[in-house]
Amino acid sequence: MKQSKKSDFSIAILRVLIGWHFLYEGLVKVFQPAWTSKAYLLDSAGWFRNFYFWLAGHDKVLTFTDALNAWGLTLIGFSLVIGLMSRWAALGGMFILSLYYLSHPPFPGLSYLFPSDGSYFIVNKTLIELFCMFLLYRNPTDNQLGLQRLFNRK
Amino acid sequence: MSSYNKDGKKGISRRDMIAGLAAVPVLGVIGYGLLKHEQEKGKQQAAGLKELRLTAPAGVPPLVEGPVIRIGVVGCGGRGGYLMKALGFVHPDRIDDWENKAKTDPNMADYLHEFRQQEALNVQITAVCDVFEKNAKRAVKTGANAHRNGQQGTMGREPKSYHTYAELVADPEVDAVIVATPDHLHVPVALAAARFGKHVYCEKPLSWTVAETFEVRKVVKDTGIVFQLGHQGRQTESYQVAKMLIDQDVIGKVSLIEVCTNRNDPNGAWVYDIDPEANEQTIDWKQFIGPAPWHDFSLERFFRWRCWWDYSTGLSGDLFTHEYDAMNQIFGLGIPHSAMASGGIYFYKDGRTVPDVLNMAFEYPGRDLTLLYSATLSSEKNRGKAIMGHDAWIELDEKLTVYLDPRSTRYKDQIDKGLLEPFKPIYAYTPGQGSVDAITTPTEKYFAGRGLLYTYRDGKAVDTTHLHLREWLNCIRLNNQSQPSCNIDQAFEEAITAHMGTISYQEGRRAFWDPANEKIM
């Protein structure tokens, strides 16, 4: 797919912004050892709730999930910000975001204890960020604005 | 776009360099943001909870390996049955009953599942003793059910059923004895067991009279047996967290602790059902009376023994001791300087001699504090435990919440600047959360306020009585003179404190403790 330079640049900015969001979320969790996703998981609803309850209900699985989440966010964010292997990062980001979306799907009839920051019907910010990740996957910009550019020139 | 070096290979131009590293400064900004975040977090913690070291309770240590411990149970009624369940033994009829109910009742299914998941403690019940024939027979079947089966399942070896506790403690196939008799028989059984070198788990309260309290302490110490008093609250995590908060002086000077009992049903007031199979032929009445003053056979007295001083220690020994032991665990209170009690038989005018309303004030001038106990058996208005400090107060139950006092000296600056809100929880702990954390975000406040952070559905809620017995068994197996958390010294303090309250109530005067001569004055 041929892209204009202008769109490359704006997509690269989008990549850095999403990376920023992921990296900061990830690091805050990494630096807070007591952080756990347990309450969030137990608040899950929808078709896959039992899967999330299972994650929350087993200490070892939960520890693993928490670590994977914190470090996953951090590494994906780092990759997107600096522009290195960001297609892989985008895939990983889509995976994590789909897990978030499916644990708290904004469907009518489902209610959550965690206060929501807006009103949503099927589409919420998680879903939009997920599709932005898809856009990043389809339109790699590491060569235009990113560390990858330096490697490629060698 | 790109330049070529001398070898004709592509090189890195300045432009490449700029485009390649353009986003790197973002990392610096994020780093700065993170630093600010940490500082803010630190500031809030410093403001709210001065250098509080947030540590989760220690958890459960591993089960010590060793040979099977052979247990004799004296007193196999309600509490004795419960203790056997906590050891992993339930009558097969009850298992069948639970299984039937579990088909339609998910709560019962969970209950059964939890029981089956309960850790095996590597014990065998080899002997039982109960003065009521029916209880003894059921206890034999219960003790034989080593595999937690229903009637159709395989059973283990049946324990021997003894007519008297003296015979039971002498059995060489008994290593340790559980005492779950009425209060007036706790010490006689514990003494007999200790003198045979048998380890003892004794239900609370330790003793029925003051004199025997001294005797049992001496014998337990002289014989070196492992002794645990049955205050399973020692295993309650929220109490351990409270102790951590008090040790770290989070709530300021504590001058008043208020603990309560609020029950409002006949069962809670000790008016238990009378078994239709019970009569003079099926109950060994003389053995039941034991050291108590003689009274003619009475089914009411047998089943509702807690209502008479002749066999019971009343509210003070039966229910206050739970509250006292919790506070003794948290504060290391010890025996008070004085006790003042009042109350009466105001609701249950059924011939009982023990009061159904009791208020007691225990003074600790050396600690500058009062421990206040208030009990009623005819209202269920929940009054939790309240630990009142100058800077904050703790509301304590299974959960623990710390509320900030608006007149706090220590947190005045933080309150003035709006960093901390008075009357609001600044710290909360609920079992099952897995970790302890300061409440800093609105979400956490929201959850903690509703007690919902911790929907505990993974079947991991463990019975504290099971843990308490387990701790006792671990000490026995360690065989290195270690004693469990509610050891004979703690038990002595519990019993003397309760007796002081009772003496004050019965004699209508203030009772004092003379620590030098170890005497109640």
XYZ file of C-alpha atoms in Angstrom:
675
model
C 0.000 0.000 0.000
C 1.484 3.296 -1.138
C 1.334 6.022 1.451
C 1.987 9.708 1.062
C 4.764 11.135 3.210
C 2.247 13.348 4.923
C 0.182 10.423 6.079
C 3.331 8.554 7.095
C 4.169 11.380 9.387
C 0.742 11.575 10.991
C 0.633 7.796 11.459
C 4.095 7.961 13.020
C 2.795 10.564 15.474
C -0.164 8.294 16.270
C 2.331 5.484 16.881
C 4.319 7.583 19.351
C 1.167 8.716 21.170
C -0.180 5.199 21.603
C 3.300 4.086 22.603
C 3.365 6.858 25.195
C 0.044 5.690 26.607
C 1.188 2.051 26.814
C 4.651 2.786 28.181
C 3.408 5.027 30.970
C 0.605 2.636 31.962
C 3.090 -0.208 31.964
C 5.806 1.521 33.973
C 3.384 2.775 36.634
C 2.388 -0.853 37.218
C 5.966 -2.126 37.090
C 6.997 0.380 39.749
C 4.089 -0.570 42.008
C 4.809 -4.148 43.101
C 1.554 -4.475 45.042
C -0.488 -3.686 41.942
C -2.784 -6.469 40.828
C -5.467 -6.818 38.202
C -7.538 -9.065 40.477
C -10.351 -6.623 41.214
C -10.557 -5.625 37.537
C -10.708 -9.252 36.454
C -13.342 -10.123 39.040
C -15.443 -7.257 37.712
C -15.541 -8.844 34.234
C -18.814 -9.507 32.441
C -20.001 -10.861 29.119
C -19.298 -14.068 27.249
C -15.782 -14.605 28.529
C -16.235 -13.686 32.167
C -15.483 -17.189 33.381
C -12.083 -17.061 31.731
C -11.260 -13.831 33.582
C -12.579 -15.240 36.868
C -10.268 -18.191 36.320
C -7.325 -15.838 35.818
C -8.191 -14.002 39.040
C -8.896 -17.136 41.009
C -5.519 -18.816 40.796
C -2.665 -17.084 42.552
C 0.057 -18.322 40.241
C -1.914 -17.577 37.087
C -2.764 -14.155 38.475
C 0.856 -13.340 39.258
C 1.801 -14.364 35.729
C -1.051 -12.365 34.193
C -0.114 -9.289 36.200
C 3.535 -9.511 35.189
C 2.667 -10.157 31.550
C 0.322 -7.192 31.538
C 2.730 -4.734 33.183
C 5.758 -5.777 31.145
C 3.741 -6.286 27.967
C 2.429 -2.727 28.151
C 5.912 -1.416 28.897
C 7.698 -3.209 26.053
C 4.986 -2.548 23.500
C 4.968 1.113 24.500
C 8.745 1.350 24.295
C 8.818 -0.223 20.862
C 6.117 2.087 19.521
C 7.758 5.201 20.908
C 11.238 4.559 19.586
C 10.056 2.986 16.340
C 11.712 -0.392 16.425
C 9.863 -3.593 15.565
C 6.671 -1.698 16.015
C 4.650 -4.016 13.779
C 5.176 -6.796 16.289
C 4.362 -4.361 19.050
C 1.139 -3.421 17.285
C 0.135 -7.083 17.110
C 0.881 -7.528 20.801
C -1.025 -4.340 21.569
C -4.052 -5.592 19.667
C -3.939 -8.790 21.677
C -3.808 -6.986 25.029
C -6.476 -4.484 24.017
C -8.809 -7.222 22.847
C -8.419 -8.882 26.252
C -9.359 -5.585 27.926
C -12.278 -5.085 25.606
C -13.652 -8.587 26.074
C -13.407 -8.421 29.853
C -15.516 -5.251 30.028
C -17.510 -5.174 26.776
C -19.785 -2.100 26.706
C -22.872 -4.008 25.729
C -26.354 -3.129 26.867
C -27.401 -5.010 29.967
C -23.895 -5.385 31.393
C -22.926 -3.254 34.333
C -19.574 -2.790 36.034
C -18.387 -1.657 39.423
C -15.427 0.242 38.033
C -16.712 3.705 37.209
C -16.573 4.374 33.455
C -15.123 7.635 32.136
C -17.870 8.076 29.562
C -20.965 6.563 28.004
C -20.440 3.795 25.521
C -22.469 1.475 23.365
C -20.442 -1.373 21.851
C -17.715 1.050 20.752
C -15.457 2.394 23.454
C -11.979 3.923 23.575
C -10.358 0.525 23.969
C -11.905 -0.665 20.725
C -10.814 2.515 18.946
C -7.251 2.168 20.240
C -7.319 -1.452 19.102
C -8.175 -0.408 15.563
C -5.524 2.317 15.686
C -3.084 -0.500 16.456
C -4.395 -2.296 13.395
C -3.684 0.830 11.375
C -0.126 0.904 12.747
C 0.306 -2.728 11.831
C -0.811 -2.088 8.259
C 1.255 1.104 7.933
C 4.692 0.648 9.445
C 6.441 3.967 10.022
C 9.641 2.829 11.745
C 11.588 3.609 8.588
C 10.264 7.111 8.357
C 10.461 8.134 11.996
C 12.131 5.601 14.235
C 15.259 3.785 15.242
C 14.664 1.173 12.564
C 15.753 3.771 10.027
C 19.270 3.813 11.471
C 19.574 0.049 11.313
C 18.374 -0.105 7.766
C 20.999 2.401 6.634
C 23.916 0.366 7.821
C 17.766 11.253 1.617
C 20.764 9.135 2.177
C 24.459 9.663 1.541
C 27.174 7.310 0.393
C 30.544 6.971 2.094
C 33.902 6.285 0.464
C 33.188 2.578 0.001
C 30.008 3.356 -1.843
C 27.879 1.962 0.988
C 24.899 3.741 2.328
C 25.692 5.699 5.508
C 23.685 7.454 8.128
C 22.955 11.020 7.230
C 22.166 13.754 9.683
C 18.642 13.625 8.440
C 18.441 9.889 9.144
C 19.770 10.512 12.580
C 17.115 13.114 13.350
C 14.283 11.008 11.946
C 15.630 7.894 13.638
C 15.907 9.436 17.068
C 13.075 11.934 16.814
C 10.890 10.118 19.310
C 13.576 9.369 21.861
C 13.006 12.613 23.824
C 9.505 11.280 24.478
C 11.143 8.697 26.725
C 12.603 11.527 28.771
C 9.190 13.150 29.148
C 7.661 9.843 30.224
C 10.503 9.337 32.672
C 9.799 12.772 34.118
C 6.085 11.944 34.366
C 6.890 8.713 36.136
C 9.181 10.468 38.578
C 6.428 12.966 39.393
C 3.984 10.105 39.820
C 6.276 8.333 42.275
C 6.847 11.579 44.175
C 3.117 12.230 44.437
C 2.531 8.682 45.584
C 5.310 8.983 48.133
C 3.921 12.302 49.300
C 0.465 10.842 49.820
C 1.795 7.880 51.711
C 4.046 10.050 53.813
C 1.142 12.364 54.409
C -1.360 9.702 55.281
C 0.568 6.829 56.648
C 3.927 7.965 57.904
C 6.508 5.643 56.455
C 4.099 2.792 56.729
C 5.689 -0.399 55.584
C 2.887 -2.068 53.753
C 3.362 -5.745 54.126
C 0.819 -8.429 53.535
C 0.314 -10.876 56.402
C 2.863 -13.628 56.530
C 0.523 -16.273 55.137
C 0.452 -19.904 56.101
C 3.745 -21.661 56.785
C 4.148 -25.136 55.302
C 2.844 -28.153 57.180
C 5.719 -29.670 59.125
C 6.420 -33.232 58.059
C 6.463 -36.004 60.566
C 4.596 -39.046 61.785
C 0.807 -39.215 62.016
C -0.382 -37.477 65.185
C -2.975 -39.559 67.024
C -5.668 -37.433 68.566
C -8.174 -38.018 71.334
C -11.246 -35.770 71.466
C -12.918 -35.116 74.812
C -16.313 -33.502 74.351
C -17.859 -34.359 70.992
C -20.901 -32.083 70.904
C -21.268 -28.991 68.761
C -17.821 -27.507 69.197
C -16.077 -30.887 69.315
C -17.770 -31.804 66.032
C -16.632 -28.536 64.507
C -13.052 -29.120 65.612
C -13.100 -32.597 64.081
C -14.336 -31.073 60.818
C -11.475 -28.571 60.980
C -9.157 -31.580 61.268
C -10.830 -33.129 58.204
C -13.305 -35.539 59.850
C -17.063 -35.360 59.375
C -19.781 -37.947 60.032
C -20.628 -39.767 56.744
C -24.327 -38.896 57.202
C -23.463 -35.246 57.063
C -21.423 -35.737 53.886
C -24.432 -37.462 52.280
C -26.649 -34.633 53.448
C -24.284 -31.987 52.058
C -24.034 -33.852 48.767
C -27.828 -33.965 48.444
C -28.187 -30.290 49.216
C -25.286 -29.403 46.925
C -27.293 -30.647 43.946
C -29.623 -27.678 44.196
C -27.769 -25.238 46.429
C -24.566 -23.776 44.941
C -23.531 -22.416 48.352
C -23.641 -25.918 49.785
C -21.691 -27.171 46.769
C -19.016 -24.581 47.532
C -19.039 -25.561 51.201
C -18.573 -29.238 50.378
C -15.885 -28.423 47.845
C -14.053 -26.269 50.395
C -14.177 -29.055 52.950
C -12.838 -31.576 50.455
C -10.081 -29.162 49.464
C -9.103 -28.492 53.075
C -5.531 -29.551 53.579
C -5.026 -33.001 55.120
C -3.197 -32.541 58.432
C -1.740 -36.028 58.717
C -3.703 -36.883 61.857
C -5.782 -39.787 63.011
C -8.571 -39.652 65.577
C -7.836 -42.654 67.748
C -10.045 -41.986 70.759
C -13.190 -40.105 71.667
C -15.053 -39.470 74.893
C -18.456 -37.932 75.526
C -20.828 -38.279 78.454
C -23.806 -38.364 76.061
C -23.945 -41.778 74.390
C -25.327 -40.472 71.116
C -22.510 -37.937 70.738
C -19.920 -40.604 71.507
C -21.355 -42.980 68.904
C -21.458 -40.287 66.247
C -17.902 -39.257 67.130
C -16.708 -42.848 66.517
C -18.183 -42.758 62.988
C -16.818 -39.267 62.452
C -13.336 -40.239 63.553
C -13.401 -43.261 61.244
C -14.247 -41.142 58.184
C -10.645 -40.467 57.237
C -11.413 -40.174 53.530
C -14.253 -37.637 53.814
C -16.801 -40.037 52.311
C -20.528 -40.584 52.546
C -22.088 -43.757 53.995
C -21.267 -45.763 50.858
C -17.595 -44.843 50.864
C -14.683 -46.595 52.509
C -13.988 -45.784 56.145
C -10.793 -45.806 58.142
C -10.149 -47.313 61.558
C -12.748 -46.465 64.206
C -11.477 -44.584 67.255
C -11.946 -46.143 70.660
C -14.810 -44.695 72.662
C -13.966 -44.114 76.317
C -16.428 -43.567 79.135
C -14.115 -41.241 81.029
C -11.524 -38.736 79.987
C -9.106 -40.242 82.506
C -9.068 -43.476 80.480
C -8.701 -41.585 77.199
C -5.654 -39.584 78.224
C -3.948 -42.762 79.461
C -4.304 -44.493 76.077
C -0.800 -44.947 74.593
C -2.355 -44.538 71.139
C -3.221 -40.933 71.955
C -0.483 -38.334 71.370
C -2.555 -35.217 71.751
C -5.904 -34.274 73.263
C -8.565 -31.818 72.141
C -10.676 -30.462 75.007
C -14.132 -29.324 73.870
C -16.094 -29.896 77.053
C -18.180 -27.373 78.995
C -16.063 -24.696 80.712
C -16.005 -26.348 84.143
C -14.198 -29.394 82.751
C -11.540 -27.650 80.634
C -8.856 -27.631 83.296
C -9.509 -31.100 84.783
C -9.191 -32.675 81.326
C -6.224 -30.516 80.288
C -4.422 -31.320 83.546
C -4.999 -35.035 83.192
C -3.746 -34.970 79.609
C -0.678 -32.855 80.401
C 0.273 -35.143 83.276
C 0.321 -38.008 80.800
C 2.569 -35.895 78.547
C -0.181 -35.443 75.976
C -0.263 -32.182 74.014
C -3.413 -30.145 74.538
C -5.670 -28.018 72.363
C -8.155 -26.537 74.814
C -11.288 -24.638 73.906
C -11.665 -21.178 75.367
C -11.859 -19.956 78.058
C -8.885 -21.587 79.677
C -10.510 -22.057 83.075
C -13.661 -21.988 85.145
C -12.116 -20.902 88.480
C -9.231 -18.615 89.362
C -7.340 -21.222 91.384
C -7.242 -23.818 88.615
C -5.892 -21.181 86.204
C -2.629 -21.090 88.176
C -2.489 -24.850 88.429
C -2.931 -25.515 84.733
C -0.283 -22.912 83.834
C 2.182 -24.591 86.165
C 1.501 -28.113 84.934
C 1.618 -27.147 81.253
C 4.962 -25.425 81.799
C 6.402 -28.187 83.974
C 5.475 -30.937 81.550
C 6.582 -28.964 78.474
C 3.628 -30.118 76.377
C 2.531 -28.062 73.371
C -0.512 -26.087 74.428
C -2.894 -24.079 72.280
C -5.971 -22.251 73.531
C -8.808 -22.311 71.025
C -8.927 -18.646 70.067
C -8.878 -19.141 66.331
C -8.987 -15.343 65.927
C -5.213 -15.597 66.216
C -5.341 -16.699 62.575
C -7.518 -13.815 61.397
C -5.527 -11.769 58.924
C -7.202 -8.458 59.669
C -6.023 -8.705 63.297
C -2.486 -9.273 62.089
C -2.782 -6.195 59.884
C -4.160 -4.202 62.839
C -1.144 -5.247 64.856
C 1.121 -4.013 62.066
C -0.651 -0.629 62.078
C -0.446 -0.319 65.864
C 3.210 -1.390 65.911
C 3.929 1.325 63.346
C 1.996 3.909 65.359
C -0.261 4.914 62.470
C -3.279 6.073 64.479
C -1.556 7.941 67.315
C -2.071 7.449 70.997
C -4.847 4.947 71.724
C -6.739 5.654 74.925
C -9.947 3.716 74.334
C -10.744 0.351 72.777
C -14.351 -0.705 72.475
C -15.381 -4.296 71.826
C -18.856 -5.774 71.787
C -21.100 -8.793 71.528
C -24.461 -8.429 69.826
C -26.631 -11.472 69.472
C -30.355 -11.765 69.187
C -31.551 -15.310 68.821
C -32.115 -18.172 71.258
C -29.165 -20.111 69.874
C -26.897 -17.125 70.400
C -28.258 -16.839 73.930
C -27.291 -20.496 74.540
C -30.871 -21.822 74.516
C -29.898 -24.866 72.482
C -32.241 -27.653 71.368
C -32.697 -30.577 73.733
C -32.022 -33.892 71.995
C -35.050 -36.235 72.285
C -32.738 -39.226 72.717
C -31.188 -37.711 75.824
C -32.198 -39.068 79.234
C -30.696 -40.341 82.468
C -29.772 -43.627 80.777
C -27.933 -42.062 77.861
C -26.116 -39.327 79.787
C -23.418 -39.944 82.399
C -24.698 -37.164 84.641
C -22.213 -37.669 87.421
C -19.303 -37.264 85.082
C -20.906 -34.200 83.547
C -21.204 -32.576 86.997
C -17.516 -33.220 87.679
C -16.169 -30.430 89.913
C -19.457 -28.463 89.761
C -21.888 -28.298 92.694
C -24.300 -31.222 92.687
C -27.639 -30.741 90.999
C -30.255 -33.334 90.118
C -30.415 -34.514 86.529
C -31.590 -31.766 84.232
C -31.718 -31.912 80.447
C -31.900 -28.140 80.376
C -28.712 -27.811 82.374
C -26.988 -30.454 80.281
C -27.713 -28.931 76.894
C -27.857 -25.265 77.928
C -25.001 -25.412 80.417
C -23.688 -22.020 79.332
C -26.633 -20.387 81.152
C -25.417 -21.446 84.632
C -22.359 -20.346 86.549
C -22.209 -23.953 87.795
C -20.671 -25.006 84.456
C -20.112 -21.782 82.570
C -18.122 -18.588 82.706
C -20.953 -16.530 81.247
C -20.503 -13.714 78.777
C -17.121 -12.822 80.209
C -15.538 -16.244 79.662
C -17.542 -17.330 76.656
C -17.690 -14.285 74.418
C -15.643 -11.435 75.866
C -12.563 -13.657 75.716
C -12.771 -13.701 71.886
C -12.656 -9.919 71.871
C -10.028 -9.726 74.572
C -7.754 -12.191 72.843
C -8.015 -10.202 69.603
C -6.883 -7.077 71.441
C -4.264 -8.931 73.442
C -2.894 -10.204 70.151
C -2.806 -6.701 68.663
C -1.678 -4.682 71.691
C -0.071 -7.240 73.985
C -2.366 -5.887 76.694
C -1.792 -8.498 79.340
C -3.799 -8.517 82.548
C -5.534 -5.215 83.376
C -4.945 -3.190 86.508
C -8.648 -3.333 87.341
C -12.040 -4.456 86.103
C -15.449 -2.975 86.755
C -18.564 -4.730 85.526
C -22.298 -4.294 85.601
C -25.283 -5.838 83.875
C -28.086 -8.242 84.587
C -30.524 -10.836 83.369
C -32.785 -8.467 81.472
C -34.220 -10.451 78.573
C -33.858 -14.212 79.038
C -35.745 -14.746 82.275
C -35.545 -18.501 81.856
C -33.921 -19.456 85.146
C -30.362 -18.792 84.038
C -27.841 -17.409 86.495
C -25.449 -15.737 84.055
C -26.304 -12.232 82.809
C -27.543 -11.584 79.273
C -26.410 -7.963 79.344
C -22.905 -7.240 80.544
C -20.734 -4.136 80.472
C -17.145 -4.231 81.632
C -14.412 -1.621 81.809
C -10.815 -2.798 82.105
C -8.233 -0.193 83.051
C -4.628 -0.234 81.886
C -3.089 2.831 83.578
C 0.377 1.676 82.565
C -0.759 1.850 78.946
C -2.998 4.900 79.429
C -5.988 3.089 78.044
C -9.340 1.543 78.811
C -10.714 -1.614 77.247
C -14.477 -1.402 77.179
C -16.728 -4.402 76.597
C -20.445 -4.221 76.102
C -22.651 -7.207 75.380
C -26.285 -7.939 74.813
C -27.955 -11.180 73.815
C -31.110 -9.411 72.637
C -30.051 -7.027 69.887
C -28.102 -7.621 66.743
C -27.172 -3.994 66.115
C -23.655 -4.437 64.884
C -21.085 -2.635 66.962
C -17.710 -3.687 65.656
C -14.397 -3.417 67.391
C -13.241 0.195 67.524
C -9.669 1.179 68.318
C -9.659 4.901 68.997
C -6.422 6.771 68.462
C -5.874 10.501 68.631
C -5.001 10.731 64.935
C -7.262 8.057 63.484
C -9.508 5.210 64.469
C -9.684 1.623 63.315
C -12.888 -0.268 62.704
C -12.087 -3.909 62.835
C -13.817 -7.132 61.905
C -12.968 -9.491 59.115
C -12.214 -6.248 57.359
C -10.176 -3.391 58.670
C -10.666 0.280 57.915
C -8.707 3.249 59.235
C -10.596 6.550 59.441
C -8.849 9.864 59.819
C -9.753 11.936 62.865
C -10.574 15.545 61.940
C -8.774 16.801 65.065
C -5.624 14.798 64.431
C -2.446 16.613 65.411
C -0.123 14.554 63.302
C -2.090 14.834 60.081
C -3.206 18.453 60.647
C -1.112 19.912 57.817
C -2.283 17.293 55.377
C -5.901 17.841 56.378
C -5.540 21.640 56.070
C -4.053 21.324 52.602
C -6.789 18.948 51.538
C -4.368 16.093 50.981
C -6.289 13.891 53.371
C -9.971 13.934 54.147
C -11.144 13.470 57.729
C -13.847 10.852 58.430
C -12.819 9.087 55.222
C -10.976 5.773 55.107
C -7.280 6.337 54.596
C -6.434 2.688 54.663
C -8.404 -0.502 54.273
C -7.714 -4.161 54.314
C -10.000 -7.010 53.373
C -8.993 -10.651 53.401
C -8.580 -12.170 49.998
C -7.172 -9.093 48.324
C -3.768 -10.739 48.349
C -1.925 -7.542 49.039
C -2.165 -4.556 51.295
C -2.332 -1.157 49.734
C -3.059 2.365 50.752
C -6.252 3.754 49.319
C -5.108 6.420 46.916
C -7.400 6.344 43.919
C -11.117 7.055 43.708
C -11.678 3.559 42.331
C -10.083 1.913 45.297
C -12.056 4.127 47.676
C -15.194 3.151 45.861
C -14.431 -0.530 46.171
C -13.154 -0.468 49.703
C -16.171 1.511 50.859
C -18.437 -1.188 49.529
C -16.181 -4.005 50.580
C -16.229 -5.308 47.046
C -12.609 -5.358 46.004
C -12.405 -8.784 47.284
C -15.266 -10.944 46.096
C -13.667 -14.088 47.295
C -14.903 -16.743 44.980
C -11.925 -18.917 44.262
C -12.681 -21.257 47.111
C -9.598 -20.241 48.999
C -11.302 -18.925 52.104
C -9.728 -21.034 54.789
C -11.324 -21.911 58.124
C -9.416 -20.135 60.914
C -10.063 -23.042 63.303
C -8.351 -25.336 60.799
C -5.347 -22.986 60.727
C -5.287 -22.745 64.495
C -5.224 -26.531 64.916
C -2.645 -26.736 62.155
C -0.362 -24.327 64.002
C -0.646 -26.485 67.128
C 0.152 -29.656 65.146
C 3.130 -27.942 63.507
C 4.579 -27.071 66.924
C 4.085 -30.656 68.090
C 5.927 -32.003 65.040
C 8.725 -29.445 65.293
C 9.388 -30.847 68.741
C 11.746 -27.986 69.589
C 9.857 -26.427 72.497
C 8.125 -23.946 70.202
C 4.629 -23.052 71.331
C 1.716 -21.846 69.191
C 0.390 -18.277 69.144
C -2.229 -18.730 71.865
C 0.095 -20.459 74.308
C -0.370 -20.988 78.031
C 0.852 -17.479 78.953
C -1.638 -15.876 76.594
C -4.272 -18.267 77.890
C -3.472 -17.342 81.500
C -3.878 -13.631 80.723
C -7.169 -14.344 78.986
C -8.592 -16.355 81.860
C -7.507 -13.996 84.643
C -8.905 -10.987 82.785
C -12.239 -12.737 82.244
C -12.366 -13.854 85.895
C -11.719 -10.283 87.053
C -14.742 -9.142 85.070
C -16.891 -11.919 86.478
C -15.762 -11.253 90.054
C -16.568 -7.581 89.643
C -20.023 -8.421 88.302
C -20.810 -11.015 90.945
C -19.495 -9.038 93.894
C -20.613 -5.621 92.688
C -17.193 -4.084 93.193
C -14.081 -3.185 91.289
C -11.616 -6.072 91.011
C -7.881 -5.340 91.030
C -4.879 -7.350 89.873
C -1.778 -7.427 92.013
C 0.957 -8.288 89.512
C 3.711 -8.689 92.124
C 1.823 -11.388 94.007
C -0.231 -12.565 91.019
C -3.477 -12.171 92.885
C -6.932 -10.814 92.173
C -7.824 -8.364 94.953
